[in-house]
Coordinates of C-alpha atoms in Angstrom, one line a residue:
X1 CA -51.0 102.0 45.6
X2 CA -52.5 105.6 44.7
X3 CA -55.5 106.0 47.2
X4 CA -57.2 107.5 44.2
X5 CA -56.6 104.5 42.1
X6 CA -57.8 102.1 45.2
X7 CA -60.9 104.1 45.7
X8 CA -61.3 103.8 41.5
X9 CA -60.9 99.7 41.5
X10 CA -62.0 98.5 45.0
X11 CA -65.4 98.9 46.7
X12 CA -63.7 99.2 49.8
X13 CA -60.0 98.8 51.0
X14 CA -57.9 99.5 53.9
X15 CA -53.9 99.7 54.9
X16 CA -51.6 98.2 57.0
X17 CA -48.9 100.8 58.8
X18 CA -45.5 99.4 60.2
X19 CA -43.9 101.9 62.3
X20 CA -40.6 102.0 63.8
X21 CA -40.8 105.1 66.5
X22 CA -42.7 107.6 64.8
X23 CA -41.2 106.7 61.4
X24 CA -43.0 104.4 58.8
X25 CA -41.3 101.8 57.8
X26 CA -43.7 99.9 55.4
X27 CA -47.5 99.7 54.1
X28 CA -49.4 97.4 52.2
X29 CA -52.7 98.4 50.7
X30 CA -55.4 95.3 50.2
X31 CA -59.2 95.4 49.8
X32 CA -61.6 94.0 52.0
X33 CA -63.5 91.5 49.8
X34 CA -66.5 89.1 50.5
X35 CA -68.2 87.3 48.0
X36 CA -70.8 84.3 49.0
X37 CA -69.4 84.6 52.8
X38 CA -65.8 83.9 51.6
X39 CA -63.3 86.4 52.8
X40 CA -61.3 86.9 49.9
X41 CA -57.5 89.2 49.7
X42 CA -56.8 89.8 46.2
X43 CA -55.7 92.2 43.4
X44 CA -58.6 94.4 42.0
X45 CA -59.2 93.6 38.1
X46 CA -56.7 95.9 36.3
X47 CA -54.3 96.1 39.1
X48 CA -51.2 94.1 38.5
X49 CA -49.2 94.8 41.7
X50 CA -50.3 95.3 45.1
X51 CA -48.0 96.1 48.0
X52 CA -46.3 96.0 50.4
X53 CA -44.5 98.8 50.1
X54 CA -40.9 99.1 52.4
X55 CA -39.6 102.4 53.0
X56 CA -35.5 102.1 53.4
X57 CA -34.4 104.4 55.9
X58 CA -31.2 106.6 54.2
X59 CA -28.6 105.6 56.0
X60 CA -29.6 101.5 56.3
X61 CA -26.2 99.2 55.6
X62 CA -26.8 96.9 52.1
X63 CA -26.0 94.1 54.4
X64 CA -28.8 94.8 56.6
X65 CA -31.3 95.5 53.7
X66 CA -32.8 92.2 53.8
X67 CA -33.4 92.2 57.5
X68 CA -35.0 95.5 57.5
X69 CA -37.3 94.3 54.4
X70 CA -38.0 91.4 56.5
X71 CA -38.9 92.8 59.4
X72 CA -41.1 95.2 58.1
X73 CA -43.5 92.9 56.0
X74 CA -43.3 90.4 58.7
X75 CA -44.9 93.6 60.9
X76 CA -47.3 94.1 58.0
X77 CA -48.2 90.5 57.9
X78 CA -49.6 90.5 61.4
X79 CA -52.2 93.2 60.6
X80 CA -53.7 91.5 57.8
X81 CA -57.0 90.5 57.8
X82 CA -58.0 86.5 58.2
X83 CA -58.9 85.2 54.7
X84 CA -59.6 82.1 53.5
X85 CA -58.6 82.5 49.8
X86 CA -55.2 84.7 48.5
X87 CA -54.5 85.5 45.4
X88 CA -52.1 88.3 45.9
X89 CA -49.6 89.4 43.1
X90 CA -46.8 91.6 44.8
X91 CA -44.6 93.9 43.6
X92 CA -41.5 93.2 41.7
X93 CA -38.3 92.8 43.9
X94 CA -40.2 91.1 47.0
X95 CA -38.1 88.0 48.1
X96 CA -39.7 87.3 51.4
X97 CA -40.6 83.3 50.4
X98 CA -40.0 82.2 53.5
X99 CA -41.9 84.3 55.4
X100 CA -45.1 83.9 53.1
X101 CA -44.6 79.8 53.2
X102 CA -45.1 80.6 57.6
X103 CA -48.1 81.6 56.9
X104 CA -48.8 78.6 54.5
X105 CA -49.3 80.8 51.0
X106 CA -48.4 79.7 48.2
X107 CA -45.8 81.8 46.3
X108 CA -46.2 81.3 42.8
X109 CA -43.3 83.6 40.4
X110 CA -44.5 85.4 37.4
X111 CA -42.1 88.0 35.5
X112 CA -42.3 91.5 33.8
X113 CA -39.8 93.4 32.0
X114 CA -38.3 96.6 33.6
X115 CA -36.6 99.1 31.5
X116 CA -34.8 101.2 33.0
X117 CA -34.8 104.7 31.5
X118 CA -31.2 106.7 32.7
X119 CA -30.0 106.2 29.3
X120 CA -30.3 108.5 25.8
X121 CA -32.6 107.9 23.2
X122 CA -30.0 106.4 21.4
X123 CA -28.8 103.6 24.2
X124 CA -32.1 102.8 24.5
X125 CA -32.8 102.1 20.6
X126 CA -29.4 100.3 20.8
X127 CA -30.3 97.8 23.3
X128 CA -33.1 96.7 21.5
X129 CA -33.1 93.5 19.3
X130 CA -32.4 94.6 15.5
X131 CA -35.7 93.8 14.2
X132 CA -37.6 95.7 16.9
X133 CA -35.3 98.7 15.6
X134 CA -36.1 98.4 12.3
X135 CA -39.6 98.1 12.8
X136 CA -39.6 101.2 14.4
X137 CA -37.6 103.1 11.8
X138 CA -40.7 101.8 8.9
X139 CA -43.4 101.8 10.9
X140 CA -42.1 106.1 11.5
X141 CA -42.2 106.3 7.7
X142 CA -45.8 105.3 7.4
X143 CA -47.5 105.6 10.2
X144 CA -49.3 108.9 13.0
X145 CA -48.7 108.4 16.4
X146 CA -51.4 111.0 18.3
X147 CA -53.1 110.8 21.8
X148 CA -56.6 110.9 22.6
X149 CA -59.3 109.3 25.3
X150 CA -61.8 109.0 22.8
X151 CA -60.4 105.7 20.9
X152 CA -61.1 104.0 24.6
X153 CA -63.5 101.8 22.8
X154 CA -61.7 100.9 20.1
X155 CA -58.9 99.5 22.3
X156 CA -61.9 97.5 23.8
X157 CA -63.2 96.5 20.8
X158 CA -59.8 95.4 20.2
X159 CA -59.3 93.3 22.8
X160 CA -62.3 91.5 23.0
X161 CA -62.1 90.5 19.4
X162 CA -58.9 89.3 19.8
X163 CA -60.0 87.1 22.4
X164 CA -63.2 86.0 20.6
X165 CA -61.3 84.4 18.3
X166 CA -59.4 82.5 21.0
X167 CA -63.1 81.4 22.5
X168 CA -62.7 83.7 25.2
X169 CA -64.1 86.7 27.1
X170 CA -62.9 89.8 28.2
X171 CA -63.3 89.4 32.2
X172 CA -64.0 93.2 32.8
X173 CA -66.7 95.7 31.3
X174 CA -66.3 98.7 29.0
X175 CA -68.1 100.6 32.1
X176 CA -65.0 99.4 34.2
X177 CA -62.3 100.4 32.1
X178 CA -64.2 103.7 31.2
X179 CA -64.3 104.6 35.5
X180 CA -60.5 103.8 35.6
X181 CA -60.0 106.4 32.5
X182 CA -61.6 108.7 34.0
X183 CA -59.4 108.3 37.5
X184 CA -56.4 108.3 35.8
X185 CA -57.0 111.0 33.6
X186 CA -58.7 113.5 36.9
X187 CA -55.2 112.6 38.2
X188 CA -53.0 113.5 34.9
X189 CA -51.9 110.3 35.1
X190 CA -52.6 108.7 31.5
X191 CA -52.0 108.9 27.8
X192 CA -54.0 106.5 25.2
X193 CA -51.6 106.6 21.8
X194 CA -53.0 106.3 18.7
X195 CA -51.3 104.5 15.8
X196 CA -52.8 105.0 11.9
X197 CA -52.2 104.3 8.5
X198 CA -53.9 106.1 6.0
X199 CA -56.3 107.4 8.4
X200 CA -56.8 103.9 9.9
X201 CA -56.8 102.8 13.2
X202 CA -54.0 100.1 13.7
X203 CA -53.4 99.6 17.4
X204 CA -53.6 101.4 20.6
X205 CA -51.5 101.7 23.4
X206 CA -52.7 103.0 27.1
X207 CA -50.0 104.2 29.2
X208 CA -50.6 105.2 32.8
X209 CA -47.9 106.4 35.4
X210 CA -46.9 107.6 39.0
X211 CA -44.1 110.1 40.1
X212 CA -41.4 107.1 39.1
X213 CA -42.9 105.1 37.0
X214 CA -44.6 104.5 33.7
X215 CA -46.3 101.3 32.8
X216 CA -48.0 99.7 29.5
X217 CA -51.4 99.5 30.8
X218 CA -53.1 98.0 28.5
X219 CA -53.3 97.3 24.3
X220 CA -55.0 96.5 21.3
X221 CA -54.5 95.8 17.6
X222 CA -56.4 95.2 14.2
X223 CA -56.7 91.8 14.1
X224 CA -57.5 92.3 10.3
X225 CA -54.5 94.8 9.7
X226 CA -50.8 93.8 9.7
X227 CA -50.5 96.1 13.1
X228 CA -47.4 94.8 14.6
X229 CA -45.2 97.3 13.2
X230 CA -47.7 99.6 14.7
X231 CA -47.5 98.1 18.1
X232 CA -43.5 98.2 18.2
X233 CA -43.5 102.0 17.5
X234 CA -46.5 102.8 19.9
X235 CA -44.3 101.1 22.7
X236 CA -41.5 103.2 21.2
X237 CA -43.5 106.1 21.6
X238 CA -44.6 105.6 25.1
X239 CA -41.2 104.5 26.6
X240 CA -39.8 108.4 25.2
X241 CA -42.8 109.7 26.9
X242 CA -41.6 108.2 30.0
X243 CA -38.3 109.4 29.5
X244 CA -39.5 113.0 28.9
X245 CA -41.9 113.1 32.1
X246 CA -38.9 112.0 34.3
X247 CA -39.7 108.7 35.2
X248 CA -37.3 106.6 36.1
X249 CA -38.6 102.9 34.9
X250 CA -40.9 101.8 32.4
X251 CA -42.6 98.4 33.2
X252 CA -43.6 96.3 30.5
X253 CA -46.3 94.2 32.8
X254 CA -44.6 91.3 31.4
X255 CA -46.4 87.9 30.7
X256 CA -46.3 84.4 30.8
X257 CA -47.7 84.0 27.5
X258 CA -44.5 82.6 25.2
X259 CA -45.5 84.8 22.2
X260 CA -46.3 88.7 24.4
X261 CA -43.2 87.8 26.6
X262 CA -40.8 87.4 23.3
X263 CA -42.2 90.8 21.9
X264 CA -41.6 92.9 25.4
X265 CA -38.0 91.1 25.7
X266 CA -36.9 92.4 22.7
X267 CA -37.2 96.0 23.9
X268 CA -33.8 95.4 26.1
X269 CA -35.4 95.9 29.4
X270 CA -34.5 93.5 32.5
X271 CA -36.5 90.7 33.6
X272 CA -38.1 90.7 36.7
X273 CA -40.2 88.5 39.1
X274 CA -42.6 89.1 41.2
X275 CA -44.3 87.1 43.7
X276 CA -48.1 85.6 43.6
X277 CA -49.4 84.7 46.8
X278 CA -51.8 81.8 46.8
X279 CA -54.1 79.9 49.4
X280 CA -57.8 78.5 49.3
X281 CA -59.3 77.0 52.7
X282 CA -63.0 77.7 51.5
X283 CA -64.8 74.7 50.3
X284 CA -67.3 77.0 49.0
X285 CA -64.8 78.7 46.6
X286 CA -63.1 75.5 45.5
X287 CA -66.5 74.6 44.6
X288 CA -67.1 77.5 42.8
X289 CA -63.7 77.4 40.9
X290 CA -64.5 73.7 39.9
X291 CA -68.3 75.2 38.7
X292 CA -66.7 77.4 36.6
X293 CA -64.1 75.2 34.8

């Protein structure tokens, strides 16, 4: 919700403001989207989360937490824009349902893994599944761990050969992900982490962060190596680099996919769900969906 990292993903976006006296209680950030006359309110590619955003006032009751939450997106709601098609993932911890299914969206639940990072080193090792542990304890025995921008394409290479061999395609450029390095790194808000063995590259990890928060961006592996030792101690690596830098959580940016989701859940973090928003009144964009299935 960084306006540098809206300006960075979205041609053009906008906010909605809910006030309460001269204090702000909330804001949700969205892009204004049109594509073939459809207005369109969705996540920019690479951007996992987006809004709203409450701001709890210090001296709010827990029993009137909820109320204030809901007051405040329901504020934010009414200075949407009108469009025809959602597909709005929100940030973990939103529970509004009912107030989304008034408006006839869709909520759809997907999950990430927090971890929250108060602990030692130590209590954090421990809470991780046994393997995981000793994983990390070879994988420091034989393999580098440095940072550096310039292995960018190599984590793209990565990925798209990963999904090649699935008979896919990576849905965003090199030239995208290349514009977002360079945001993130104008804004010292980025690490890429290099793992190698004997002087070869075995997976990449790209780490990016706010005040509070760090989050696993993005990775990539030799699909030709046996890399997942290198994998385990890159996320290693980057959740102690949270830890120094302050941040309080680091967010896995779980998925739904059986075999990612059982790697992140064995780093001990907590699950979480967030809400997807979901509508389509277009004709023309159910057309288009059914075109390109």
């Amino acid at each position: 919700m960084q306006p540098w990292w809206l300006d960075t993903v979205c041609a053009n976006w906008d906010v909605a403001v809910a006030m309460k006296g001269e204090q702000i209680t909330g804001a949700w950030a969205y892009p204004l989207e049109r594509k073939i006359g459809v207005a369109l309110l969705r996540n920019p590619m690479l951007t996992p989360y987006l809004g709203p955003h409450v701001f709890y006032p210090n001296d709010v009751k827990e029993s009137n937490l909820d109320s204030f939450e809901h007051e405040t997106v329901a504020e934010l709601m009414k200075q949407l824009p009108e469009a025809e098609v959602w597909h709005l993932a929100l940030q973990p911890g939103m529970k509004q349902v009912g107030l989304f299914k008034k408006y006839k969206l869709k909520p759809e639940v997907q999950q990430t893994f927090l971890l929250e990072l108060g602990e030692d080193e130590k209590t954090l090792l421990a809470n991780m599944k046994d393997t995981t542990r000793r994983n990390i304890r070879m994988a420091e025995k034989e393999i580098e761990v440095t940072s550096s921008t310039e292995y960018l394409k190599d984590l793209y290479n990565f990925q798209r050969n990963t999904l090649v061999k699935k008979g896919q395609s990576l849905p965003y450029s090199f030239k995208y992900i290349r514009k977002i390095m360079d945001a993130c790194v104008a804004n010292n808000a980025t690490a890429l982490w290099v793992a190698k063995s004997a002087g070869k590259i075995q997976a990449i990890v790209w780490q990016v962060w706010d005040d509070h928060c760090s989050y696993y961006f993005m990775g990539g592996q030799d699909q030709e190596a046996n890399s997942y030792k290198a994998m385990t101690l890159l996320l290693w690596h980057t959740i102690k680099e949270a830890k120094k830098r302050g941040h309080s959580t680091f967010d896995l940016e779980g998925s739904m996919d059986e075999g990612v989701e059982r790697f992140f859940r064995n780093f001990g973090g907590d699950r979480a769900l967030y809400i997807v928003l979901h509508k389509n009144d277009s004709i023309l964009w159910k057309m288009k969906k059914m075109i390109l299935k």
